[in-house]
Short mmCIF file of C-alpha atoms in Angstrom, two decimals:
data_model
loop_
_atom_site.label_atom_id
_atom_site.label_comp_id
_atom_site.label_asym_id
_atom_site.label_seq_id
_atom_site.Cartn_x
_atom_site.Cartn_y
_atom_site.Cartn_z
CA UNK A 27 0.00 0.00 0.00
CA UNK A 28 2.66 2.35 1.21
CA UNK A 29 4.67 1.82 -2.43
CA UNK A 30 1.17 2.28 -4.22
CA UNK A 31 0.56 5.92 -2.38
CA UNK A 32 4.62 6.48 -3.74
CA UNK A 33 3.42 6.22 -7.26
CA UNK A 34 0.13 7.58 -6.81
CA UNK A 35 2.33 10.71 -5.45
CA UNK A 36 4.44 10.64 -8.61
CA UNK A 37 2.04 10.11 -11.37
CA UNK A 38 -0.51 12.40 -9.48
CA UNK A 39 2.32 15.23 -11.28
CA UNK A 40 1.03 14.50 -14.44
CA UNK A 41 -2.46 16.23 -14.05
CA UNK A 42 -2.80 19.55 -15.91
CA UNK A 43 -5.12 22.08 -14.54
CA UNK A 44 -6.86 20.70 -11.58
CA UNK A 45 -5.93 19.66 -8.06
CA UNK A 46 -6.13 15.48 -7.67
CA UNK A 47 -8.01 14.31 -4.77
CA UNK A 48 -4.58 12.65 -2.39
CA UNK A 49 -4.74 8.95 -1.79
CA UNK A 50 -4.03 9.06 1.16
CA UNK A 51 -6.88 11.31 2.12
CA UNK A 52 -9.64 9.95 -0.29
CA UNK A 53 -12.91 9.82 1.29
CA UNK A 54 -16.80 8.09 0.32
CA UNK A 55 -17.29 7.75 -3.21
CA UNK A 56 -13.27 8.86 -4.33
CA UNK A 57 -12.15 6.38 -2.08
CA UNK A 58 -13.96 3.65 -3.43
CA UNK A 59 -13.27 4.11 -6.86
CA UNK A 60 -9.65 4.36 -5.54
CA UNK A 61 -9.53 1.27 -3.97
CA UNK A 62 -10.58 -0.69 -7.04
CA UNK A 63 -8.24 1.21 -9.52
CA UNK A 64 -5.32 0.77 -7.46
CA UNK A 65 -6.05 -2.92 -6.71
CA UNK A 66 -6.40 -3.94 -10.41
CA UNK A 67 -3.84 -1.23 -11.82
CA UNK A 68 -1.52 -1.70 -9.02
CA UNK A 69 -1.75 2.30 -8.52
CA UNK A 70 -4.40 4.96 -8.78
CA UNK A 71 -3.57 5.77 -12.73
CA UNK A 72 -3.89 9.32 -13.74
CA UNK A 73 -6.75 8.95 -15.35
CA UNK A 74 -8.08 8.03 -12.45
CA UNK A 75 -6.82 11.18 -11.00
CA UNK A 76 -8.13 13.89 -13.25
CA UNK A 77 -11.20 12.57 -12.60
CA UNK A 78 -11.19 12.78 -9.07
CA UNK A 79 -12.65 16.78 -8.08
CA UNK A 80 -16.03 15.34 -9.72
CA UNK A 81 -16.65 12.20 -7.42
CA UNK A 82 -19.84 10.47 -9.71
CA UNK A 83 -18.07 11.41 -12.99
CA UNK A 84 -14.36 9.39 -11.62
CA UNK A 85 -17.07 6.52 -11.03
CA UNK A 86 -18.72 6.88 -14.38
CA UNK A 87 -15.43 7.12 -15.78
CA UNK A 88 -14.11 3.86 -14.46
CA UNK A 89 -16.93 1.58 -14.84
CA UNK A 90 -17.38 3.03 -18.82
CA UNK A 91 -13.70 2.31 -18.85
CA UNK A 92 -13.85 -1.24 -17.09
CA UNK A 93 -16.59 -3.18 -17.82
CA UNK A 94 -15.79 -3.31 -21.39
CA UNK A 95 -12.58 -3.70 -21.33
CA UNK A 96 -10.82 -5.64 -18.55
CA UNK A 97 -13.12 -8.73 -17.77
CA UNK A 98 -12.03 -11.55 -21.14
CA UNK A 99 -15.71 -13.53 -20.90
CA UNK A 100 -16.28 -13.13 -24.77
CA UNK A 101 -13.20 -11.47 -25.75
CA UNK A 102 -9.41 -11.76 -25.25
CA UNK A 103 -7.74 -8.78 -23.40
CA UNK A 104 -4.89 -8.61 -26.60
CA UNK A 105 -7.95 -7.80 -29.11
CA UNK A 106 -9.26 -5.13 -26.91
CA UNK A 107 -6.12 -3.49 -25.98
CA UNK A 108 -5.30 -3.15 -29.94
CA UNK A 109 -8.81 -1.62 -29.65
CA UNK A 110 -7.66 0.71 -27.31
CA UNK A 111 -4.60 1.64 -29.25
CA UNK A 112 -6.73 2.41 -32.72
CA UNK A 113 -8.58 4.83 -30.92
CA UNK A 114 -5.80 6.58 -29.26
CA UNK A 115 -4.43 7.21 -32.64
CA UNK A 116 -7.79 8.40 -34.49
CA UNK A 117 -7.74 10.69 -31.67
CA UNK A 118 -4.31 11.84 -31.55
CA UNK A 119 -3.64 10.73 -27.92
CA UNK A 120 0.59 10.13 -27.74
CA UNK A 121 -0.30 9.14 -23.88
CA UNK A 122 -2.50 6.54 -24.44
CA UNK A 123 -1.13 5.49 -27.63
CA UNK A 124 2.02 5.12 -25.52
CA UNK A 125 0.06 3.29 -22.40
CA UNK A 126 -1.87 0.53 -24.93
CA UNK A 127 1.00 0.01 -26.99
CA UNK A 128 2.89 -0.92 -23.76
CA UNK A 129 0.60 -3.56 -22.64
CA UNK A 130 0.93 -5.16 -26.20
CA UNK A 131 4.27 -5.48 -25.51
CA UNK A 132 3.11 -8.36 -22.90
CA UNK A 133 -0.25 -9.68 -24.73
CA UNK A 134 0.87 -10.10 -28.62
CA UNK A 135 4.13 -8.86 -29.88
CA UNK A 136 6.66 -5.67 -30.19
CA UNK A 137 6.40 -5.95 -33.82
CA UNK A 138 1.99 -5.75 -33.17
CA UNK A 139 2.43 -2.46 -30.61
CA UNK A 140 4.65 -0.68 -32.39
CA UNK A 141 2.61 -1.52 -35.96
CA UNK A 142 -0.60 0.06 -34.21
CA UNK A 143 1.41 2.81 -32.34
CA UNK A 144 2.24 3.93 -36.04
CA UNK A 145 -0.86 3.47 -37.03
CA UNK A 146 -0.14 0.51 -39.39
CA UNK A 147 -3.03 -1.45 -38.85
CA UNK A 148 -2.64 -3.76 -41.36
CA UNK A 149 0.97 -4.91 -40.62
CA UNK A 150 -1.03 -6.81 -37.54
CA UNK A 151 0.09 -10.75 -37.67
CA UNK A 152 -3.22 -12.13 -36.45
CA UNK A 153 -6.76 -11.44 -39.38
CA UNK A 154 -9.57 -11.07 -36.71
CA UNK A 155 -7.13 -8.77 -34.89
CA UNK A 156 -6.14 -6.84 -37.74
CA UNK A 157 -10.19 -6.60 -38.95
CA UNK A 158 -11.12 -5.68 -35.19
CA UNK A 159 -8.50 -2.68 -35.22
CA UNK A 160 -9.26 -1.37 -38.67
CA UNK A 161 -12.92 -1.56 -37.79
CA UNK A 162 -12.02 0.63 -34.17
CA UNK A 163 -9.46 2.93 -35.81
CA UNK A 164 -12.53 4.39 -38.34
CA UNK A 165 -15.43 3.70 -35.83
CA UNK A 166 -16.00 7.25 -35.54
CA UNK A 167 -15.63 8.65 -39.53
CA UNK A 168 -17.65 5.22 -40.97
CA UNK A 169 -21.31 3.82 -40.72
CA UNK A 170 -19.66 -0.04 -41.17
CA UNK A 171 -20.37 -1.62 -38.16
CA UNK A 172 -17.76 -4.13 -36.03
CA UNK A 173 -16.67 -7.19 -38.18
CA UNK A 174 -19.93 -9.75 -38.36
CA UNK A 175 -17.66 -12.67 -37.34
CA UNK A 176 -17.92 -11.46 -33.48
CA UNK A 177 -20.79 -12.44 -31.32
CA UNK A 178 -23.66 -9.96 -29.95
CA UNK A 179 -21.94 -10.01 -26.49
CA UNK A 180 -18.56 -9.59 -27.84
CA UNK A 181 -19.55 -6.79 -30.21
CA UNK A 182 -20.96 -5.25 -27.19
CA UNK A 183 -17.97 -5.21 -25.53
CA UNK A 184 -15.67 -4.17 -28.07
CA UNK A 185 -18.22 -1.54 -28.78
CA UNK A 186 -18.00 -0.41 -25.26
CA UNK A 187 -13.78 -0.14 -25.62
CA UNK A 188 -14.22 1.85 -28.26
CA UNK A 189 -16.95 4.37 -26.68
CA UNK A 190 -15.16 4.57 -23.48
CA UNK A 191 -11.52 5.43 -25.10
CA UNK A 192 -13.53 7.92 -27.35
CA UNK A 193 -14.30 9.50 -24.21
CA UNK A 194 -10.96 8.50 -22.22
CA UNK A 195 -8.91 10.34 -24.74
CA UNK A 196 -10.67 13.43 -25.19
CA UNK A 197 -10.02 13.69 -20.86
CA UNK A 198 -6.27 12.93 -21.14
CA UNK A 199 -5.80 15.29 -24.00
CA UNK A 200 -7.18 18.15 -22.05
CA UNK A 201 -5.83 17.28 -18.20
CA UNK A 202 -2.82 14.64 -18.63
CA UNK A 203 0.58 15.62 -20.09
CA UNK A 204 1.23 14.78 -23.70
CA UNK A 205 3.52 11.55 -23.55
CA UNK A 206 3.57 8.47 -21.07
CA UNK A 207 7.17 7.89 -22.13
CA UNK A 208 9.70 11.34 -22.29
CA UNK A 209 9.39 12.50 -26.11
CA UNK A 210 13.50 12.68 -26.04
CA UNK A 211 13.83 8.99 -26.21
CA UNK A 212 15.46 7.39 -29.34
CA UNK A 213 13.55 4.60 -31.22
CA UNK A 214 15.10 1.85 -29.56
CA UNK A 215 15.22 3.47 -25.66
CA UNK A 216 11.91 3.57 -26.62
CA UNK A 217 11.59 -0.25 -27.34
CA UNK A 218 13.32 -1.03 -24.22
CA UNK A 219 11.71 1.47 -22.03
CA UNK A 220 8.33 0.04 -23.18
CA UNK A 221 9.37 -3.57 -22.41
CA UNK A 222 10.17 -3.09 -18.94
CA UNK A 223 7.09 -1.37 -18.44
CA UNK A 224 4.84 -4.46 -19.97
CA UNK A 225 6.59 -6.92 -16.95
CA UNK A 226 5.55 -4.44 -14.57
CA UNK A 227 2.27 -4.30 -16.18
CA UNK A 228 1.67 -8.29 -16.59
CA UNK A 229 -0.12 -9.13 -13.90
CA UNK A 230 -2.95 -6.51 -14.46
CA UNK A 231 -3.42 -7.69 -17.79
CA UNK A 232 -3.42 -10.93 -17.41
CA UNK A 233 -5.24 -11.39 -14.59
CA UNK A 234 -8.82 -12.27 -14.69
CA UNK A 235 -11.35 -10.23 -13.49
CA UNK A 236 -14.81 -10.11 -12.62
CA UNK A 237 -17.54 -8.46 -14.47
CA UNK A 238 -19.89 -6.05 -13.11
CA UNK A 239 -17.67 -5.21 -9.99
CA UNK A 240 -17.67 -1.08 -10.49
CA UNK A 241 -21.44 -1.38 -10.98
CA UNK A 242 -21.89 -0.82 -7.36
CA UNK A 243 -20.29 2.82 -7.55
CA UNK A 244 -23.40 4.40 -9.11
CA UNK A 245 -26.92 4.26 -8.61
CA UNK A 246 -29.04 1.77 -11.17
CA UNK A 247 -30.26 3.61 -14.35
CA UNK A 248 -32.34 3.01 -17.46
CA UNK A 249 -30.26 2.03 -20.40
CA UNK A 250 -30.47 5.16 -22.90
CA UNK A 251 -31.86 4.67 -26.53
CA UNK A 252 -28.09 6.20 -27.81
CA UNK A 253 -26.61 2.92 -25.95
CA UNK A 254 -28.80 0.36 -27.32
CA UNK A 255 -25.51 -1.16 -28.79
CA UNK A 256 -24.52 -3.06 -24.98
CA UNK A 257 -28.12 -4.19 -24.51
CA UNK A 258 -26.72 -7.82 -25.39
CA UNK A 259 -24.11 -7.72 -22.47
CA UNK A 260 -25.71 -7.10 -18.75
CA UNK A 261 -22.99 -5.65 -17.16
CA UNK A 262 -21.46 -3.70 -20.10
CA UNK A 263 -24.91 -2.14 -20.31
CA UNK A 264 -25.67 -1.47 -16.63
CA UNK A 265 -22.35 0.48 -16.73
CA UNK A 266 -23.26 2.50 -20.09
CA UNK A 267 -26.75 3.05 -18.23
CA UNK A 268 -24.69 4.38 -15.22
CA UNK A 269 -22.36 6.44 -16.84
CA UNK A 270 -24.05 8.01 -19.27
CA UNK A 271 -26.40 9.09 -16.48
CA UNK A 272 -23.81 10.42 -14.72
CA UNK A 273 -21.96 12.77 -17.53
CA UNK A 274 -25.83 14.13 -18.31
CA UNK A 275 -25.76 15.11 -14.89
CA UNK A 276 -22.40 16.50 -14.97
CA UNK A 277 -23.38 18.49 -18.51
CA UNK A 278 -26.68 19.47 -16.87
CA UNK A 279 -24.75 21.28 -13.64
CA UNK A 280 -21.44 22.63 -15.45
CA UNK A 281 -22.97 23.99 -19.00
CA UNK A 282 -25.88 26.14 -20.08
CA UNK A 283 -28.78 24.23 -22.10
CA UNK A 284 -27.36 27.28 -24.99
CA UNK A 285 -23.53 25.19 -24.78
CA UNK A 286 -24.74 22.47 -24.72
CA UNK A 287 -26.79 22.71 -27.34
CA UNK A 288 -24.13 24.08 -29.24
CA UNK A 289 -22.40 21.40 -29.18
CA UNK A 290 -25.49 18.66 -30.03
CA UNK A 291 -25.71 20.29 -32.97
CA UNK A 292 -21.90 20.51 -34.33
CA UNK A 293 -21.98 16.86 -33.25
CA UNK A 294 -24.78 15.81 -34.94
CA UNK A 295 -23.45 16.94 -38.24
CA UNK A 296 -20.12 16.17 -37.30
CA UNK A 297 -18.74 12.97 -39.81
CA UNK A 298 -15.04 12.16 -37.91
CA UNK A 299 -13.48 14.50 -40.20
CA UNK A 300 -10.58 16.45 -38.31
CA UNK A 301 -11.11 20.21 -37.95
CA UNK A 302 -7.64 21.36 -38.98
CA UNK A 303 -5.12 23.73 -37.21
CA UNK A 304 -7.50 26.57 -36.96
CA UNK A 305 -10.09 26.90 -34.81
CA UNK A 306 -11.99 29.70 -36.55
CA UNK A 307 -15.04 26.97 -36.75
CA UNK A 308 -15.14 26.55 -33.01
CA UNK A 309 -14.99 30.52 -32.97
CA UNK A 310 -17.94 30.90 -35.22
CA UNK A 311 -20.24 28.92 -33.35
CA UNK A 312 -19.47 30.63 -30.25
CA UNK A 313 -19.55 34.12 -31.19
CA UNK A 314 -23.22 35.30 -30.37
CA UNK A 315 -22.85 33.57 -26.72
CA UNK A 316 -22.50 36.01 -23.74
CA UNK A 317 -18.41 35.76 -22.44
CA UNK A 318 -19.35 33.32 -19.65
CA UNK A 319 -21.38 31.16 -21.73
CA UNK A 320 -18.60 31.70 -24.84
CA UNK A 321 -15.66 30.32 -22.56
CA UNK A 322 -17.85 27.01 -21.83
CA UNK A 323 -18.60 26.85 -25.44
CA UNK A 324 -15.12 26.88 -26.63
CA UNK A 325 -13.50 24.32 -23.71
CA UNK A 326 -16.81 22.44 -24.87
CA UNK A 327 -16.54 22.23 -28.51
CA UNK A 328 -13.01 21.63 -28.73
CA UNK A 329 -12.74 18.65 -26.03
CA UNK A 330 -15.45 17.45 -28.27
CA UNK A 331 -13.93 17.63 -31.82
CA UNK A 332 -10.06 18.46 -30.96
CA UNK A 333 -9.26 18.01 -27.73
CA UNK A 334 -5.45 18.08 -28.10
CA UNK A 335 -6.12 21.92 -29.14
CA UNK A 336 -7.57 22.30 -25.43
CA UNK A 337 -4.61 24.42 -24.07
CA UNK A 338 -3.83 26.78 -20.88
CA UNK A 339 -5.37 29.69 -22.52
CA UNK A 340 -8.55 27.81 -23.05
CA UNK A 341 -8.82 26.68 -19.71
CA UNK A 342 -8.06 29.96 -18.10
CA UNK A 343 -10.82 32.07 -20.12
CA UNK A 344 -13.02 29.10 -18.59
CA UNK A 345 -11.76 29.72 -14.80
CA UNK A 346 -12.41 33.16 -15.22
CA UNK A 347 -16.27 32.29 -15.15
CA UNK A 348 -16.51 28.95 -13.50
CA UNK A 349 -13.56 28.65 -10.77
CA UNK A 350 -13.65 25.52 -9.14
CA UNK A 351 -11.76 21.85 -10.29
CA UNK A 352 -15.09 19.82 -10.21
CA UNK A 353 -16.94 22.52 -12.74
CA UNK A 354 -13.70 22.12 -15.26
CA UNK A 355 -13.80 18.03 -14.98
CA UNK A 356 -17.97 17.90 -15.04
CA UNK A 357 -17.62 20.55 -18.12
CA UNK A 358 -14.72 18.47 -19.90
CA UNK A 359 -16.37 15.29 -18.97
CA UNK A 360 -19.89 16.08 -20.73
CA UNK A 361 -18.50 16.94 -23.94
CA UNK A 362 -15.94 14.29 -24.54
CA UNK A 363 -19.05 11.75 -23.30
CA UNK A 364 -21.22 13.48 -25.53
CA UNK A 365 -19.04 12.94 -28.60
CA UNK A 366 -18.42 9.25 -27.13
CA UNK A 367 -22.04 8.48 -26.80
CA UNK A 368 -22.66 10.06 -30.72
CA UNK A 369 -20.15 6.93 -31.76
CA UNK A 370 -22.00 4.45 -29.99
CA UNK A 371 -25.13 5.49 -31.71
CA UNK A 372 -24.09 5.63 -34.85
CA UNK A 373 -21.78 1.70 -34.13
CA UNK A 374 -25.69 0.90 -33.41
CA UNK A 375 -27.75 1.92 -36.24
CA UNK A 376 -24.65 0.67 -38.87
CA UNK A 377 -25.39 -3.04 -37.18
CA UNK A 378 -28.61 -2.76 -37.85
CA UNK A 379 -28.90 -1.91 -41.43
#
């Protein structure tokens, strides 16, 4: 425990912009979600962390996060963690494209990570693999649905992995520092610096673990129409129920119905396309909004479309209005769930055409 708090204390340095709820001082809801992450992760991961100054949405975030993709009933852990990896590169995430190409280190091959860290999808040794990841790494631009080979309950879950790392890396590109591993390292420090990070990381990845166990954390909730894709897997679609219930909240007590329907609407007609190095579109949208309302609009819209263009400035015209850590998570939160959730939907209606 005491070594766990020692990393905790390290990683916690990572965060960006808001003040991590301590380990050592985590209470109720925090503490519980702490518990679990550190027991299966062997520490309380910064994701885990940025979450933390919005106690429901650190819950939502883990169980969205967990149920999919860390119990192996209908599919192997490898698959989903090239999952993973696909969708940290569509998003432009270096961190997590760093942290899931590390655990493939330990469940395929070097040659696999580093293939999918380059986004080389179809170097991958292994067909279903290779189909699985090419299906994840367009998820969000195409109406083809997941490969037909998979069963309902494993498309559910593979579904799910993709939902919750559209969501996941929307967060770390706004609160996390840009790289897991420091950018200065050559190609093969790299290699070798990845590898001994994968034998740390064996035992959480290849131990089992038991479905449904961060249902608990949030209160029972009605599965929404927009996550009718995990209705074939109970616990992956208790936790969608759950969390998406949660960010609503979150978007309902951080953002005016005027942001948020902002941001509906850009979403809605929104095709995966990237929005380019300006931000002039963001700017457009936002410009007949009162300042207050304008600074939500802008954090909003961008963690939703381009969330590695979230920067200090960003942030700080935000602050100005809304102060306080759990506001900034709850506001973040709702928009990268909200362009999450708009995948889901669309994974749904492609599988049933």
């Amino acid at each position: 425990m005491i070594v766990g708090r020692v990393a905790s204390s390290v990683v916690q340095r990572q965060v960006k912009y808001v003040v991590p709820v301590p380990v050592e001082s985590a209470a109720g809801l925090v503490s519980r979600v702490y518990e679990q992450v550190a027991d299966e992760m062997r520490i309380v991961v910064p994701p885990a962390l940025l979450h933390s100054p919005s106690p429901d949405v650190l819950a939502a975030y883990w169980m969205l996060m967990r149920e999919p993709l860390m119990p192996t009933r209908h599919v192997d852990r490898s698959t989903k963690e090239a999952v993973a990896a696909a969708v940290s590169v569509a998003n432009i995430c270096p961190y997590c494209v760093d942290m899931h190409s590390v655990s493939l280190y330990d469940l395929s091959t070097e040659q696999d990570a580093e293939a999918l860290a380059a986004d080389r999808v179809e170097d991958l040794a292994d067909p279903h693999q290779r189909a699985v990841a090419a299906w994840a790494r367009t998820a969000h631009q195409l109406d083809d649905p997941a490969p037909a080979a998979l069963t309902p309950a494993a498309r559910a879950e593979l579904t799910g992995v993709v939902v919750s790392f559209h969501y996941l890396t929307r967060m770390v590109n706004v609160f996390l520092s840009s790289f897991l591993l420091p950018p200065g390292l050559g190609r093969r420090s790299r290699r070798r610096a990845k590898q001994g990070i994968s034998r740390i990381l064996r035992a959480t990845l290849r131990a089992p673990r038991e479905a449904g166990r961060s249902l608990a954390l949030l209160p029972d909730a009605a599965l929404p129409a927009n996550a009718g894709w995990a209705a074939p897997h109970p616990e992956v679609a208790a936790a969608a129920a759950r969390s998406y219930a949660a960010f609503e909240a979150a978007g309902e007590r951080s953002l005016p119905p005027a942001v948020r329907a902002i941001v509906l609407d850009r979403l809605d007609r929104w095709r995966g396309e990237e929005t380019g190095i300006s931000t002039a579109w963001c700017e457009e949208l936002i410009a007949g909004l009162p300042p207050a309302e304008r600074a939500a609009g802008r954090l909003a819209l961008l963690t939703a479309l381009a969330s590695y263009q979230v920067d200090e400035d960003v942030v700080e015209e935000f602050r100005r209005y809304h102060p306080h850590d759990a506001t900034l998570v709850d506001a973040a939160a709702w928009a990268g769930y909200a362009a999450a959730a708009l995948v889901g939907a669309r994974q749904q209606a492609a599988s049933l055409r």
